[in-house]
């Protein structure tokens, strides 16, 4: 019998430094019905939807942390400091986000509450420091039978604009030109 010492090889971390010329894209798709953030409304002595909302946030955050741990090379947009360790995007990195919520009844949910729920989950997962880093976002609700949430985060305005896609024609990528 061959006795080999099987040791876990540590993942090689690569610091891409301040390579802002390379657009950094981080994407995740989480299956399941998108749930808007509940504001703790009370009716008949009970809080409505708060539990479902928190469960949805936890599902998103867990899926994001799992993806972050699975990625062998971090997608960094700027040099990391000690406090940035474990995050995809360091503090102060300007970000751009696309949120796509799909499901059979997603059109009845408030888009701002759907987005806030997802943004809070991204913060809890540690993908970014705070949603204050987001300079622009695009929110899309698509009525489909397969419920899911897809989030794309960009460190480049150009990459963000190049990825804006309308829900009516998904094969056509629309590039928004820079306004002088």
mmCIF file of C-alpha atoms in Angstrom:
data_model
loop_
_atom_site.group_PDB
_atom_site.id
_atom_site.type_symbol
_atom_site.label_atom_id
_atom_site.label_comp_id
_atom_site.label_asym_id
_atom_site.label_seq_id
_atom_site.Cartn_x
_atom_site.Cartn_y
_atom_site.Cartn_z
ATOM 1 C CA UNK A 1 0.000 0.000 0.000
ATOM 2 C CA UNK A 2 1.337 3.390 -0.964
ATOM 3 C CA UNK A 3 1.431 5.914 1.882
ATOM 4 C CA UNK A 4 1.202 9.328 0.343
ATOM 5 C CA UNK A 5 0.834 12.449 2.397
ATOM 6 C CA UNK A 6 -2.186 14.188 0.987
ATOM 7 C CA UNK A 7 -2.039 17.790 2.011
ATOM 8 C CA UNK A 8 -4.381 20.476 0.916
ATOM 9 C CA UNK A 9 -2.575 22.775 -1.471
ATOM 10 C CA UNK A 10 -3.280 26.397 -0.616
ATOM 11 C CA UNK A 11 -4.876 28.402 -3.387
ATOM 12 C CA UNK A 12 -2.571 30.795 -5.116
ATOM 13 C CA UNK A 13 -3.750 34.357 -4.627
ATOM 14 C CA UNK A 14 -3.042 36.719 -7.469
ATOM 15 C CA UNK A 15 -3.165 40.474 -6.944
ATOM 16 C CA UNK A 16 -4.089 42.167 -10.165
ATOM 17 C CA UNK A 17 -3.069 45.460 -8.604
ATOM 18 C CA UNK A 18 -4.502 48.655 -9.968
ATOM 19 C CA UNK A 19 -5.169 47.153 -13.385
ATOM 20 C CA UNK A 20 -8.197 49.305 -14.062
ATOM 21 C CA UNK A 21 -7.794 48.878 -17.812
ATOM 22 C CA UNK A 22 -9.039 45.293 -17.436
ATOM 23 C CA UNK A 23 -12.790 45.302 -16.722
ATOM 24 C CA UNK A 24 -13.552 43.236 -13.654
ATOM 25 C CA UNK A 25 -16.852 41.371 -13.793
ATOM 26 C CA UNK A 26 -18.309 39.292 -10.972
ATOM 27 C CA UNK A 27 -21.504 37.376 -11.690
ATOM 28 C CA UNK A 28 -23.760 35.006 -9.817
ATOM 29 C CA UNK A 29 -27.122 33.408 -10.564
ATOM 30 C CA UNK A 30 -29.141 32.053 -7.652
ATOM 31 C CA UNK A 31 -32.194 29.903 -8.409
ATOM 32 C CA UNK A 32 -35.337 30.566 -6.425
ATOM 33 C CA UNK A 33 -38.110 33.126 -6.210
ATOM 34 C CA UNK A 34 -36.821 36.687 -5.674
ATOM 35 C CA UNK A 35 -38.281 38.201 -2.497
ATOM 36 C CA UNK A 36 -38.376 41.973 -1.980
ATOM 37 C CA UNK A 37 -37.049 43.481 1.233
ATOM 38 C CA UNK A 38 -39.786 43.670 3.834
ATOM 39 C CA UNK A 39 -39.986 46.848 5.820
ATOM 40 C CA UNK A 40 -41.385 45.201 8.936
ATOM 41 C CA UNK A 41 -45.001 46.184 8.378
ATOM 42 C CA UNK A 42 -47.367 45.114 11.121
ATOM 43 C CA UNK A 43 -50.870 43.773 10.547
ATOM 44 C CA UNK A 44 -53.045 42.020 13.112
ATOM 45 C CA UNK A 45 -50.139 41.939 15.531
ATOM 46 C CA UNK A 46 -47.864 40.079 13.077
ATOM 47 C CA UNK A 47 -44.958 41.193 10.925
ATOM 48 C CA UNK A 48 -45.646 40.309 7.296
ATOM 49 C CA UNK A 49 -42.994 38.962 4.893
ATOM 50 C CA UNK A 50 -40.048 39.808 7.118
ATOM 51 C CA UNK A 51 -39.059 36.160 7.628
ATOM 52 C CA UNK A 52 -39.250 35.324 3.901
ATOM 53 C CA UNK A 53 -37.241 38.420 3.098
ATOM 54 C CA UNK A 54 -34.494 37.528 5.577
ATOM 55 C CA UNK A 55 -34.388 33.921 4.335
ATOM 56 C CA UNK A 56 -33.969 35.168 0.754
ATOM 57 C CA UNK A 57 -31.150 37.506 1.805
ATOM 58 C CA UNK A 58 -29.448 34.657 3.667
ATOM 59 C CA UNK A 59 -29.756 32.370 0.617
ATOM 60 C CA UNK A 60 -28.206 35.031 -1.632
ATOM 61 C CA UNK A 61 -25.409 35.808 0.843
ATOM 62 C CA UNK A 62 -24.579 32.115 1.363
ATOM 63 C CA UNK A 63 -24.487 31.508 -2.404
ATOM 64 C CA UNK A 64 -22.194 34.513 -2.859
ATOM 65 C CA UNK A 65 -19.815 33.427 -0.068
ATOM 66 C CA UNK A 66 -19.704 29.934 -1.579
ATOM 67 C CA UNK A 67 -18.824 31.395 -4.983
ATOM 68 C CA UNK A 68 -16.176 33.673 -3.431
ATOM 69 C CA UNK A 69 -14.563 30.687 -1.665
ATOM 70 C CA UNK A 70 -14.720 28.619 -4.852
ATOM 71 C CA UNK A 71 -13.032 31.210 -7.081
ATOM 72 C CA UNK A 72 -9.323 30.399 -7.182
ATOM 73 C CA UNK A 73 -8.269 33.865 -8.322
ATOM 74 C CA UNK A 74 -9.909 36.894 -6.747
ATOM 75 C CA UNK A 75 -11.245 39.507 -9.142
ATOM 76 C CA UNK A 76 -9.595 42.571 -7.713
ATOM 77 C CA UNK A 77 -9.964 46.034 -9.151
ATOM 78 C CA UNK A 78 -7.506 47.778 -6.823
ATOM 79 C CA UNK A 79 -4.816 46.762 -4.326
ATOM 80 C CA UNK A 80 -6.149 45.069 -1.210
ATOM 81 C CA UNK A 81 -5.521 46.269 2.321
ATOM 82 C CA UNK A 82 -5.800 44.105 5.437
ATOM 83 C CA UNK A 83 -9.386 45.212 5.996
ATOM 84 C CA UNK A 84 -10.270 44.310 2.375
ATOM 85 C CA UNK A 85 -9.137 40.701 2.786
ATOM 86 C CA UNK A 86 -11.798 38.249 1.643
ATOM 87 C CA UNK A 87 -13.753 40.767 -0.413
ATOM 88 C CA UNK A 88 -14.055 40.760 -4.188
ATOM 89 C CA UNK A 89 -14.022 44.550 -4.504
ATOM 90 C CA UNK A 90 -11.933 46.676 -2.105
ATOM 91 C CA UNK A 91 -13.251 49.745 -0.312
ATOM 92 C CA UNK A 92 -13.461 52.797 -2.541
ATOM 93 C CA UNK A 93 -13.676 50.909 -5.828
ATOM 94 C CA UNK A 94 -16.350 52.538 -8.011
ATOM 95 C CA UNK A 95 -18.796 49.828 -9.054
ATOM 96 C CA UNK A 96 -21.637 49.334 -11.516
ATOM 97 C CA UNK A 97 -24.294 46.625 -11.095
ATOM 98 C CA UNK A 98 -26.924 44.840 -13.149
ATOM 99 C CA UNK A 99 -29.730 43.135 -11.223
ATOM 100 C CA UNK A 100 -32.022 40.737 -13.091
ATOM 101 C CA UNK A 101 -34.971 39.240 -11.195
ATOM 102 C CA UNK A 102 -36.922 36.469 -12.946
ATOM 103 C CA UNK A 103 -40.052 34.607 -11.942
ATOM 104 C CA UNK A 104 -43.725 34.107 -12.742
ATOM 105 C CA UNK A 105 -44.906 36.875 -10.375
ATOM 106 C CA UNK A 106 -41.832 39.115 -10.210
ATOM 107 C CA UNK A 107 -43.586 42.000 -11.978
ATOM 108 C CA UNK A 108 -45.828 42.545 -8.945
ATOM 109 C CA UNK A 109 -42.857 43.215 -6.617
ATOM 110 C CA UNK A 110 -41.423 46.689 -6.113
ATOM 111 C CA UNK A 111 -38.129 46.849 -8.009
ATOM 112 C CA UNK A 112 -36.531 49.069 -5.364
ATOM 113 C CA UNK A 113 -37.272 46.547 -2.606
ATOM 114 C CA UNK A 114 -35.983 43.656 -4.749
ATOM 115 C CA UNK A 115 -32.771 45.575 -5.405
ATOM 116 C CA UNK A 116 -32.307 46.592 -1.764
ATOM 117 C CA UNK A 117 -32.715 42.984 -0.656
ATOM 118 C CA UNK A 118 -30.043 41.833 -3.123
ATOM 119 C CA UNK A 119 -27.712 44.766 -2.320
ATOM 120 C CA UNK A 120 -27.936 44.029 1.417
ATOM 121 C CA UNK A 121 -27.089 40.376 0.717
ATOM 122 C CA UNK A 122 -24.044 41.448 -1.333
ATOM 123 C CA UNK A 123 -22.848 43.580 1.587
ATOM 124 C CA UNK A 124 -23.461 40.757 4.100
ATOM 125 C CA UNK A 125 -21.555 38.320 1.889
ATOM 126 C CA UNK A 126 -18.609 40.709 1.696
ATOM 127 C CA UNK A 127 -18.513 41.064 -2.080
ATOM 128 C CA UNK A 128 -18.328 44.847 -1.664
ATOM 129 C CA UNK A 129 -18.067 47.080 1.386
ATOM 130 C CA UNK A 130 -21.276 49.007 0.946
ATOM 131 C CA UNK A 131 -23.784 49.780 -1.765
ATOM 132 C CA UNK A 132 -22.484 53.381 -1.635
ATOM 133 C CA UNK A 133 -19.742 52.114 -3.971
ATOM 134 C CA UNK A 134 -22.305 51.608 -6.761
ATOM 135 C CA UNK A 135 -22.299 54.577 -9.142
ATOM 136 C CA UNK A 136 -24.927 53.189 -11.537
ATOM 137 C CA UNK A 137 -27.224 50.194 -11.677
ATOM 138 C CA UNK A 138 -29.671 48.613 -14.074
ATOM 139 C CA UNK A 139 -32.642 46.681 -12.724
ATOM 140 C CA UNK A 140 -34.661 44.267 -14.835
ATOM 141 C CA UNK A 141 -37.709 42.191 -13.924
ATOM 142 C CA UNK A 142 -38.502 39.343 -16.310
ATOM 143 C CA UNK A 143 -41.682 37.292 -16.185
ATOM 144 C CA UNK A 144 -40.484 33.705 -16.674
ATOM 145 C CA UNK A 145 -41.445 30.341 -15.280
ATOM 146 C CA UNK A 146 -37.969 29.661 -13.818
ATOM 147 C CA UNK A 147 -37.448 31.990 -10.824
ATOM 148 C CA UNK A 148 -33.902 33.216 -10.229
ATOM 149 C CA UNK A 149 -31.768 36.237 -9.381
ATOM 150 C CA UNK A 150 -28.775 37.172 -11.521
ATOM 151 C CA UNK A 151 -26.349 39.832 -10.366
ATOM 152 C CA UNK A 152 -23.416 41.212 -12.346
ATOM 153 C CA UNK A 153 -20.993 43.681 -10.770
ATOM 154 C CA UNK A 154 -18.471 45.652 -12.823
ATOM 155 C CA UNK A 155 -15.490 47.808 -11.900
ATOM 156 C CA UNK A 156 -15.562 49.485 -15.310
ATOM 157 C CA UNK A 157 -18.241 51.851 -16.592
ATOM 158 C CA UNK A 158 -17.457 50.782 -20.160
ATOM 159 C CA UNK A 159 -17.961 47.082 -19.370
ATOM 160 C CA UNK A 160 -21.195 47.919 -17.542
ATOM 161 C CA UNK A 161 -22.558 49.906 -20.502
ATOM 162 C CA UNK A 162 -21.535 47.188 -22.961
ATOM 163 C CA UNK A 163 -23.534 44.625 -20.961
ATOM 164 C CA UNK A 164 -26.827 46.474 -20.806
ATOM 165 C CA UNK A 165 -29.329 44.217 -22.531
ATOM 166 C CA UNK A 166 -33.025 44.829 -23.027
ATOM 167 C CA UNK A 167 -35.484 42.190 -21.923
ATOM 168 C CA UNK A 168 -37.260 42.194 -25.283
ATOM 169 C CA UNK A 169 -34.222 41.230 -27.350
ATOM 170 C CA UNK A 170 -31.592 39.340 -25.359
ATOM 171 C CA UNK A 171 -29.426 38.658 -28.423
ATOM 172 C CA UNK A 172 -28.743 42.342 -28.995
ATOM 173 C CA UNK A 173 -26.160 43.973 -26.728
ATOM 174 C CA UNK A 174 -26.661 47.718 -26.588
ATOM 175 C CA UNK A 175 -23.601 49.880 -26.070
ATOM 176 C CA UNK A 176 -24.333 53.253 -24.547
ATOM 177 C CA UNK A 177 -21.829 55.844 -25.832
ATOM 178 C CA UNK A 178 -20.037 58.169 -23.434
ATOM 179 C CA UNK A 179 -21.604 61.616 -23.278
ATOM 180 C CA UNK A 180 -18.980 64.372 -23.709
#
